[in-house]
Coordinates of C-alpha atoms in Angstrom, one line a residue:
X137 CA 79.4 -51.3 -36.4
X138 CA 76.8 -51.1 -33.4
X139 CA 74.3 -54.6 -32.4
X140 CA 71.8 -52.6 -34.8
X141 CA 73.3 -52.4 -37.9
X142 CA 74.7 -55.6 -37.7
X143 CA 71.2 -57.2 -37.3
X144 CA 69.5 -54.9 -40.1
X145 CA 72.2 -55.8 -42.4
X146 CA 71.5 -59.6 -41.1
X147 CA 67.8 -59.5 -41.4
X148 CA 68.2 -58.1 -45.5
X149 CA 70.9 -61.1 -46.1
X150 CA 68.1 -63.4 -44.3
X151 CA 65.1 -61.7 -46.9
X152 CA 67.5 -62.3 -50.3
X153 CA 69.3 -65.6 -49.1
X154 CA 66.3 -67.3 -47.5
X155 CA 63.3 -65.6 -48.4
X156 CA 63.7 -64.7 -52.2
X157 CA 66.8 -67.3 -52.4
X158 CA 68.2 -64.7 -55.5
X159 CA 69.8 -66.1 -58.3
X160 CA 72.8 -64.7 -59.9
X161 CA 72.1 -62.9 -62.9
X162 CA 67.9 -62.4 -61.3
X163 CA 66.2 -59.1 -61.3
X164 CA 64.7 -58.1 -57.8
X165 CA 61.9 -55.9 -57.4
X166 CA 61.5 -53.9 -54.0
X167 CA 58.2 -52.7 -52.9
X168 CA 58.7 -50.0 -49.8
X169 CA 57.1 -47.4 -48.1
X170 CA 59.6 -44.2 -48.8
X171 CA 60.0 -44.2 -44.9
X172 CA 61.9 -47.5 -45.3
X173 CA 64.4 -46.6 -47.8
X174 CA 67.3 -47.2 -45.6
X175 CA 66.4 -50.6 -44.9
X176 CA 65.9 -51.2 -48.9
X177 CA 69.0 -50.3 -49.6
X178 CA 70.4 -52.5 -47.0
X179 CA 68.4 -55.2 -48.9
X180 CA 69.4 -53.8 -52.7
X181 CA 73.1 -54.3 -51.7
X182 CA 72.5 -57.6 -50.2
X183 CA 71.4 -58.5 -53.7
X184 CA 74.0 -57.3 -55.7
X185 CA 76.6 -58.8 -53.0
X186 CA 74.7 -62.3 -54.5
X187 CA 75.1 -61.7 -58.2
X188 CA 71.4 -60.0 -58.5
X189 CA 71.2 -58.7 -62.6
X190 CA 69.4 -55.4 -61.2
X191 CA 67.5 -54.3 -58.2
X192 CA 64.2 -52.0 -59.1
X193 CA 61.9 -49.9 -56.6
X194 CA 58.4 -49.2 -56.1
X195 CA 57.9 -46.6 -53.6
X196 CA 54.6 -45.8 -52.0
X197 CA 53.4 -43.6 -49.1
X198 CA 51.0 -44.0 -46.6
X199 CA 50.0 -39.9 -46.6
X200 CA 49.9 -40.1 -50.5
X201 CA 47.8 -42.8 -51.2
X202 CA 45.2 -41.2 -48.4
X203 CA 45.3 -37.5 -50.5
X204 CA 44.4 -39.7 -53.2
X205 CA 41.7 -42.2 -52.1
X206 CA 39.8 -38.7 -50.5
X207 CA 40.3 -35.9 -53.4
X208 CA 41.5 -38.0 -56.5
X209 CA 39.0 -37.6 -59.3
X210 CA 36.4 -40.7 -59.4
X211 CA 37.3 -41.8 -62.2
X212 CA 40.9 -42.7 -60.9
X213 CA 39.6 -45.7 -58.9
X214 CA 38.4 -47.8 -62.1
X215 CA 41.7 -47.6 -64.2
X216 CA 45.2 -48.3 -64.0
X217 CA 47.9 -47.0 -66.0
X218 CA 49.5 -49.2 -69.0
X219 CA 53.0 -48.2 -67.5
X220 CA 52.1 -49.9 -63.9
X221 CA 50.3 -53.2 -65.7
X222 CA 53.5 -53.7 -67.5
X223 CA 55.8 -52.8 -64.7
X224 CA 54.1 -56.2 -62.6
X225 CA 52.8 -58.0 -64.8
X226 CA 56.4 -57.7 -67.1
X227 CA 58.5 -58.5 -64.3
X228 CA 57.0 -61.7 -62.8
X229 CA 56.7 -63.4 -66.6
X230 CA 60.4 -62.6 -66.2
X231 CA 60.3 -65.1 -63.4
X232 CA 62.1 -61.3 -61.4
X233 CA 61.8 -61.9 -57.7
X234 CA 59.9 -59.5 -55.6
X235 CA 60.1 -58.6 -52.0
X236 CA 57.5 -56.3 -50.4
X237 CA 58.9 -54.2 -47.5
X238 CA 55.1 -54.1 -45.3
X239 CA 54.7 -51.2 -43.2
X240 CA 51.8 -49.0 -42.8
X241 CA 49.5 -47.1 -40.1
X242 CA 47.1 -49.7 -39.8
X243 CA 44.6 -46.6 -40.0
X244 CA 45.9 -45.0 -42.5
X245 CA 42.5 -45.1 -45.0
X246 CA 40.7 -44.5 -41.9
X247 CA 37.2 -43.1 -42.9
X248 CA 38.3 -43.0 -47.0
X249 CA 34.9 -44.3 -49.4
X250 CA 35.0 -48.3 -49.1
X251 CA 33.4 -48.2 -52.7
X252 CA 36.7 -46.4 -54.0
X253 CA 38.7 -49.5 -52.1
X254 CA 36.5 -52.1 -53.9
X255 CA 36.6 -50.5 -56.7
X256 CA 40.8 -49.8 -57.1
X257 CA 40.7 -53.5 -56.1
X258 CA 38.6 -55.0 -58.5
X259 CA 40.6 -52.8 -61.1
X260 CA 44.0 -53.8 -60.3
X261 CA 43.2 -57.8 -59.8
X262 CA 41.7 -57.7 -63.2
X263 CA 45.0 -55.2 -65.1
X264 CA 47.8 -57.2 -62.7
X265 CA 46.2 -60.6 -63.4
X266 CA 49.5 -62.1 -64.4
X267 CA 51.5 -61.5 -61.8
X268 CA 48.9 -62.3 -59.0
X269 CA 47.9 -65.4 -61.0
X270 CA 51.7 -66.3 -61.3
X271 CA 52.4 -65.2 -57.4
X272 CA 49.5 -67.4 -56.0
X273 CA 51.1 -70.2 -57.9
X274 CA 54.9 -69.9 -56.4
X275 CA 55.5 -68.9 -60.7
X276 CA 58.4 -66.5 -58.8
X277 CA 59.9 -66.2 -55.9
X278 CA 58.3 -63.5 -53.3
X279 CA 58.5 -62.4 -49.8
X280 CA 56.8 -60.4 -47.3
X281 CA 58.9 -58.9 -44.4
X282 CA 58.1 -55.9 -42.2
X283 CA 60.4 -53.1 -40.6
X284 CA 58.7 -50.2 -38.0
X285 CA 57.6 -47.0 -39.0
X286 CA 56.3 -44.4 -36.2
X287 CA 52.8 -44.5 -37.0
X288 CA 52.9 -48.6 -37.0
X289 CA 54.9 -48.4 -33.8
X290 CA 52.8 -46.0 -31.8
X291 CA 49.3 -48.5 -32.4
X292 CA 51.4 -51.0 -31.4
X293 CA 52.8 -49.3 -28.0
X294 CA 51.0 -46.4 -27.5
X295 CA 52.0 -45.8 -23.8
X296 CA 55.6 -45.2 -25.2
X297 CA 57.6 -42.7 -26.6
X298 CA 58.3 -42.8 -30.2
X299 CA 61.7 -43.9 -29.8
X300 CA 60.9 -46.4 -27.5
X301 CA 58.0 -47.4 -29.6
X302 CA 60.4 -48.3 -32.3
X303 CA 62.9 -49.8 -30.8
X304 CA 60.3 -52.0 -29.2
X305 CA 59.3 -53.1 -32.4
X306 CA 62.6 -53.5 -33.8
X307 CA 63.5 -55.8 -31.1
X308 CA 59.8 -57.7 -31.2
X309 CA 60.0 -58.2 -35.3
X310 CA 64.0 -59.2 -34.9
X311 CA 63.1 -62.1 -32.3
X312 CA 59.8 -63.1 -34.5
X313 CA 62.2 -63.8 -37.8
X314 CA 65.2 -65.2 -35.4
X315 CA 67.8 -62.6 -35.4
X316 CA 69.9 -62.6 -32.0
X317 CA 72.9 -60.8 -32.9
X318 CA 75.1 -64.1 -33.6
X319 CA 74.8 -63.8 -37.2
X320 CA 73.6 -67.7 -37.3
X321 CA 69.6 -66.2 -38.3
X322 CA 70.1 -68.6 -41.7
X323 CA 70.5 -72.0 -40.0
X324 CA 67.7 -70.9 -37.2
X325 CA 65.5 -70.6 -40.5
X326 CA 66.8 -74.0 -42.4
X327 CA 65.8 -75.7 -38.5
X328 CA 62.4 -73.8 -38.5
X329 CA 61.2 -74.8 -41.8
X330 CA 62.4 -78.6 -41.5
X331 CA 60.0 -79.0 -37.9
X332 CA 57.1 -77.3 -40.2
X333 CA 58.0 -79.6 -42.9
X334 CA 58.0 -82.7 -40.6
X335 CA 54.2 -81.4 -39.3
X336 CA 52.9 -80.8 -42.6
X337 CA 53.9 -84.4 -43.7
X338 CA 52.2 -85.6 -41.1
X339 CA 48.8 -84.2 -41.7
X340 CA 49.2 -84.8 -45.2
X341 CA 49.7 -88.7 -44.3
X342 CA 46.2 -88.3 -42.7
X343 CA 44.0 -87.4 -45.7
X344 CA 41.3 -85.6 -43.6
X345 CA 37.8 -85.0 -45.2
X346 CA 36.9 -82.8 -43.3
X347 CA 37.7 -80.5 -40.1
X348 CA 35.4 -79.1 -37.5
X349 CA 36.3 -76.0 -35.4
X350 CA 35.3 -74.7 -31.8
X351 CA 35.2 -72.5 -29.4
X352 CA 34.1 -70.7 -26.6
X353 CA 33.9 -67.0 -28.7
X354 CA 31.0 -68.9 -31.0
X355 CA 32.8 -70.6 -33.6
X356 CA 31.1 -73.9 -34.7
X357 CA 32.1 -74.0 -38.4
X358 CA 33.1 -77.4 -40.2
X359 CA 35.6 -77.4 -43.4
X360 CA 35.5 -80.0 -45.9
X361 CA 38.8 -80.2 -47.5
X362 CA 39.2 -81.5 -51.4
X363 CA 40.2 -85.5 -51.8
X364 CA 43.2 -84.5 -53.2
X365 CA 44.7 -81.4 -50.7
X366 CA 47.8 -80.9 -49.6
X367 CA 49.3 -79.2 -46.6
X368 CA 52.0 -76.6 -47.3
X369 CA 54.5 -74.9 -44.7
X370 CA 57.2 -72.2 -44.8
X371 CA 58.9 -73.1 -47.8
X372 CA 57.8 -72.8 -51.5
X373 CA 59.5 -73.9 -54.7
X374 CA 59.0 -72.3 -58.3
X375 CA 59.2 -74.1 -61.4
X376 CA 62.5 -74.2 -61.7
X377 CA 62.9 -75.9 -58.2
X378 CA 64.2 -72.5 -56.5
X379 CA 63.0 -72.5 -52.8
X380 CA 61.4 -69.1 -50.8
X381 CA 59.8 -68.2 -48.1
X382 CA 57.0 -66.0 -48.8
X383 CA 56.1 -64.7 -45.4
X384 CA 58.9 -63.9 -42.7
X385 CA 58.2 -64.4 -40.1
X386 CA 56.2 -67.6 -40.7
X387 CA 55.0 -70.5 -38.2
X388 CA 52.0 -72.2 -40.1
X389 CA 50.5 -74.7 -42.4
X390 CA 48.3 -74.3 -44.5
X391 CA 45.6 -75.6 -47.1
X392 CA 42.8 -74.8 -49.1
X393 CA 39.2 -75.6 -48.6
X394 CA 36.6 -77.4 -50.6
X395 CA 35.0 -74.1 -51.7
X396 CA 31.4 -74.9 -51.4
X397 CA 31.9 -77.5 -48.2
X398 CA 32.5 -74.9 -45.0
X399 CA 30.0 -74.7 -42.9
X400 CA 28.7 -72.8 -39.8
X401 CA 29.8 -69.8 -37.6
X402 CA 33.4 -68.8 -37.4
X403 CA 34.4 -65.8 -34.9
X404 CA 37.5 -63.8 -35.6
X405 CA 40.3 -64.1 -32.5
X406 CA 41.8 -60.8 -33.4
X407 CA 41.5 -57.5 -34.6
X408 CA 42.1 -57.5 -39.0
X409 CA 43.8 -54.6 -40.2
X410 CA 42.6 -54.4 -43.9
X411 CA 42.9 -51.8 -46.9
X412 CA 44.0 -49.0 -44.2
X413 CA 41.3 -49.7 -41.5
X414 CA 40.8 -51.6 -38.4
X415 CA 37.8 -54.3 -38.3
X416 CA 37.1 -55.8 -35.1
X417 CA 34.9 -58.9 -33.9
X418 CA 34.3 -60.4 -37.1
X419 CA 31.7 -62.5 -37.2
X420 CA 30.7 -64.6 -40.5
X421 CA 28.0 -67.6 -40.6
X422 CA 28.7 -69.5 -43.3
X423 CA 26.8 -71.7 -45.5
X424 CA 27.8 -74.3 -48.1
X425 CA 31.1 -72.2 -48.4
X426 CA 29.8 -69.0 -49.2
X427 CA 29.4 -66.3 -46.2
X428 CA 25.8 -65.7 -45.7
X429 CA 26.3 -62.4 -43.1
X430 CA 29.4 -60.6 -41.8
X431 CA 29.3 -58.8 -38.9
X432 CA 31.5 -56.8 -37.1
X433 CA 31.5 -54.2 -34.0
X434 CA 33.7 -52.0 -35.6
X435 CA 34.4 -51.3 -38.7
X436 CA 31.5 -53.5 -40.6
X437 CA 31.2 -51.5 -43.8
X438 CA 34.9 -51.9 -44.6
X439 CA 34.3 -55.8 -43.9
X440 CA 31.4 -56.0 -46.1
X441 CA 33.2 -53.7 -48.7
X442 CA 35.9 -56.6 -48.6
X443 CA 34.1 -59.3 -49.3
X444 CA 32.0 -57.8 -52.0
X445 CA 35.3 -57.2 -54.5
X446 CA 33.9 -60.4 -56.3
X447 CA 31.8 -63.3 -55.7
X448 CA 34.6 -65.5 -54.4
X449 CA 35.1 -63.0 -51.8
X450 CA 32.5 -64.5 -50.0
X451 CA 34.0 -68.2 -50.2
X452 CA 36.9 -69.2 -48.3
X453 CA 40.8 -69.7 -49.9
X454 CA 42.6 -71.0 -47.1
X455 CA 42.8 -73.0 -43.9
X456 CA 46.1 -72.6 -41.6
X457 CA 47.1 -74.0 -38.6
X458 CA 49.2 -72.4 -35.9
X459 CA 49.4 -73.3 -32.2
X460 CA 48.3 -70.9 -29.6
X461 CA 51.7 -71.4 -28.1
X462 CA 53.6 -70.1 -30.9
X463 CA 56.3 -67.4 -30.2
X464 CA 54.5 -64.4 -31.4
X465 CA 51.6 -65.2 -29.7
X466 CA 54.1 -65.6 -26.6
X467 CA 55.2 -62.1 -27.2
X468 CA 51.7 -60.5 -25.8
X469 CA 52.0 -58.2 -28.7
X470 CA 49.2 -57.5 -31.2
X471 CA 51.2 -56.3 -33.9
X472 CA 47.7 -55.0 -36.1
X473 CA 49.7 -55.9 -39.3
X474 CA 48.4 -59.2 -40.6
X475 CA 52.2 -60.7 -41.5
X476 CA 52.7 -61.4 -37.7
X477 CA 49.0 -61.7 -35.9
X478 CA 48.3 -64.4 -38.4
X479 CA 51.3 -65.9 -37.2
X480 CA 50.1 -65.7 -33.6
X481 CA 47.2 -67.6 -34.4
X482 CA 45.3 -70.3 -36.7
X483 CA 43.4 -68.1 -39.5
X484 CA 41.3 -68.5 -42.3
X485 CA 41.3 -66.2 -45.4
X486 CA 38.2 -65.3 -48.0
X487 CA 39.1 -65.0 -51.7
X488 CA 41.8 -67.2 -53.7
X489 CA 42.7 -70.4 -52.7
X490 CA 46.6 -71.5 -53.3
X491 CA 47.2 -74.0 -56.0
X492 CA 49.7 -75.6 -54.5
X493 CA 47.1 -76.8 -51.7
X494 CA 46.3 -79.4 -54.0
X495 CA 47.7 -82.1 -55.8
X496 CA 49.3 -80.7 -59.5
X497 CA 47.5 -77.6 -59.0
X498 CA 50.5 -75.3 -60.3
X499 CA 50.1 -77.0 -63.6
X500 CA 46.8 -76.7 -63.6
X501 CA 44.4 -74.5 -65.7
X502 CA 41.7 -71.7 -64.2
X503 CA 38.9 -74.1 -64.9
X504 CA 40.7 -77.5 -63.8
X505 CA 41.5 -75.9 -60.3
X506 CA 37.9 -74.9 -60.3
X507 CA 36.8 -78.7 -60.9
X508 CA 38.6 -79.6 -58.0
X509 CA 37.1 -77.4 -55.6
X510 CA 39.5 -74.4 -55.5
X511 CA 38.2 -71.2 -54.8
X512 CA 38.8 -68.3 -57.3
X513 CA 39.1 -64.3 -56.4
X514 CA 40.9 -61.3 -57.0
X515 CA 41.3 -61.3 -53.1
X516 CA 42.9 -63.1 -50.5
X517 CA 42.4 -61.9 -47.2
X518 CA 43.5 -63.6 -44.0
X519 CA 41.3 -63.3 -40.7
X520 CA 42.6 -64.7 -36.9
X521 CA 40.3 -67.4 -35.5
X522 CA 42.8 -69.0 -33.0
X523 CA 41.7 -69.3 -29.2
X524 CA 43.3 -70.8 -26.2
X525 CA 40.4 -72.9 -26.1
X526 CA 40.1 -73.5 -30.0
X527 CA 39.6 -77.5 -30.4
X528 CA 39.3 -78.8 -34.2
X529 CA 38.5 -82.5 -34.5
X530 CA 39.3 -83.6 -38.2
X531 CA 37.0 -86.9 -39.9
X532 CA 39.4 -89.2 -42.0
X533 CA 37.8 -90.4 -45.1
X534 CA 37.1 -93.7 -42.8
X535 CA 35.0 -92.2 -40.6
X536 CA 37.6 -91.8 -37.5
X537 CA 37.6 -88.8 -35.8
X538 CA 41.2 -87.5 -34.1
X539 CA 42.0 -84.5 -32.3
X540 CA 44.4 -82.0 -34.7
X541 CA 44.3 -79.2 -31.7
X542 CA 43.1 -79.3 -28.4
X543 CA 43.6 -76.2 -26.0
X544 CA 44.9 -74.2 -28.6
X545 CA 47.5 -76.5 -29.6
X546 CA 48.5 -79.3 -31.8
X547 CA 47.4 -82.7 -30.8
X548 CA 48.6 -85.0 -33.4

């Protein structure tokens, strides 16, 4: 067997051993693009080797879902079948894990009706409401890795040739989840997420109230956080105590706002691929949490499109922090797939806020998370604000101000 397939058939182990941590006896659910089928297999097999009941697909296709976003009747775009509400919504009550293979053009719903987006959105948060509700609250174990395709590839290296467009990814995306070829990628990850850990309980011994953000691209913007937040990193349990890792690769930690205490003007970092279209300079002023204007110089409509699916759209769900110097930033690469730029750089996202940013919030009911401060969406969409010159002071509840990054860069 060549370097290669060893570290494809490495990487699936890593996504069912450490991402999805499968359970003998567990049903896995693959989501992948047909052009990935190899790799799923690798990553079907590596469940069965680990006692996985069954392993079921969900294909989907880039060139497909564009045919059917551009000639589909209109109608399409405010249902959704039974079969495909049961097929989600059935398997996460299960407690079945889930891995989504992500890999896309990041154009590939380039120019497509952003009223048919909103619209197939708003649909499918409302039919799937179980299993996003149960997802957002760790209620199963999921994961989020990527593979190349050709059309990803190319955006990302477009003075190459295909083949060496892929295999330039392949070797980026195997150094940004820790694969070297000496089979140890599982120990690299159990070191990874104890340093993150070790951060996180760090800022969570602080208790900020609040966090103010700037920068020379125009961000001013100040985040009140709830009295009773909590930072996350890496690692996430479900109820049964079953540890995952739902993005790979990963480098941040995160928390949720108080929904109606940001503040100000934050300016996006990097470009955000999103729904099959590329936005760039994002620009959102923000008042008493809930975004005021959007601008962008490209791609505005789908941004606005995006943060009209519902009115906690236009509050913010998340606050995570990643230093400047992280090793996908280090790459030089902009990877325009969200799994690994947000990885390159503190973000924010609009739409639903994580309950486990807060203290019991798993437990907690729709309108008890609400009380707290929790933002609610059928969205959650991550945007890049991290500079080499982002500072963020954060205000304890004593009134003392410390620096939490200065240059780009942790400071604590």
């Amino acid at each position: 067997m060549d370097m290669k397939n060893e570290k494809l058939q490495e990487y699936a182990k890593l996504l069912i051993e450490v991402g999805l941590h499968v359970q003998k006896g567990q049903t896995l659910v693959i989501s992948s693009p047909v052009e990935c089928a190899y790799f799923a297999r690798l990553c079907a097999t590596a469940a069965y080797d680990v006692g996985c009941r069954e392993v079921v697909m969900n294909w989907h296709d880039d060139y497909l879902a564009r045919e059917k976003f551009l000639r589909a009747e209109d109608a399409v775009f405010d249902q959704v079948p039974q079969w495909r509400q049961h097929f989600f919504n059935d398997y996460a009550n299960q407690g079945a894990a889930y891995l989504a293979i992500d890999a896309e053009d990041p154009e590939h719903l380039k120019g497509v009706d952003p009223d048919r987006r909103v619209r197939s959105l708003r649909v499918s948060g409302k039919a799937l409401k179980d299993f996003y509700r149960l997802q957002m609250s760790s209620g199963f174990p999921w994961c989020i890795a990527s593979i190349p395709i050709h059309s990803w590839a190319g955006r990302v290296f477009p003075s190459l040739t295909e083949e060496q467009a892929m295999e330039s990814l392949w070797n980026a995306i195997f150094k940004a989840v820790r694969i070297t070829g000496d089979g140890q990628s599982v120990r690299h990850w159990q070191e990874h997420l104890e340093s993150l850990s070790r951060r996180k309980e760090k800022l969570n011994a602080l208790r900020f109230k609040s966090l103010h953000y700037t920068n020379s691209l125009g961000t001013d913007l100040t985040i009140a956080l709830p009295d009773d937040h909590l930072w996350a990193a890496g690692n996430s349990e479900t109820p049964a105590g079953v540890g995952f890792v739902a993005n790979l690769p990963t480098e941040e930690i995160f928390t949720a706002p108080l929904r109606t205490g940001v503040n100000g003007t934050v300016c996006a970092a990097l470009p955000l691929v999103n729904n099959g279209s590329i936005i760039e300079d994002i620009r959102f002023t923000v008042r008493e949490g809930r975004i005021v204007e959007a601008k962008a110089s490209r791609g505005e409509d789908v941004l606005n499109a995006a943060i009209s699916v519902d009115d906690g759209a236009r509050y913010f769900g998340e606050v995570a922090l990643v230093p400047y110097d992280s090793p996908i930033r280090n790459s030089g690469l902009l990877f325009y797939n969200t799994l690994y730029d947000e990885n390159a750089s503190c973000h924010l996202a609009f739409g639903e806020a994580y309950p486990e940013c807060i203290v019991g919030g798993e437990r907690m009911t729709r309108e008890e998370l609400n009380a707290h401060g929790l933002n609610h969406s059928l969205t959650h969409v991550d945007f890049m604000v991290g500079t080499a010159d982002l500072s963020i002071t954060g205000t304890t509840h004593d009134g003392r101000e410390l620096p939490v990054f200065r240059s780009g860069n942790f400071a604590l």
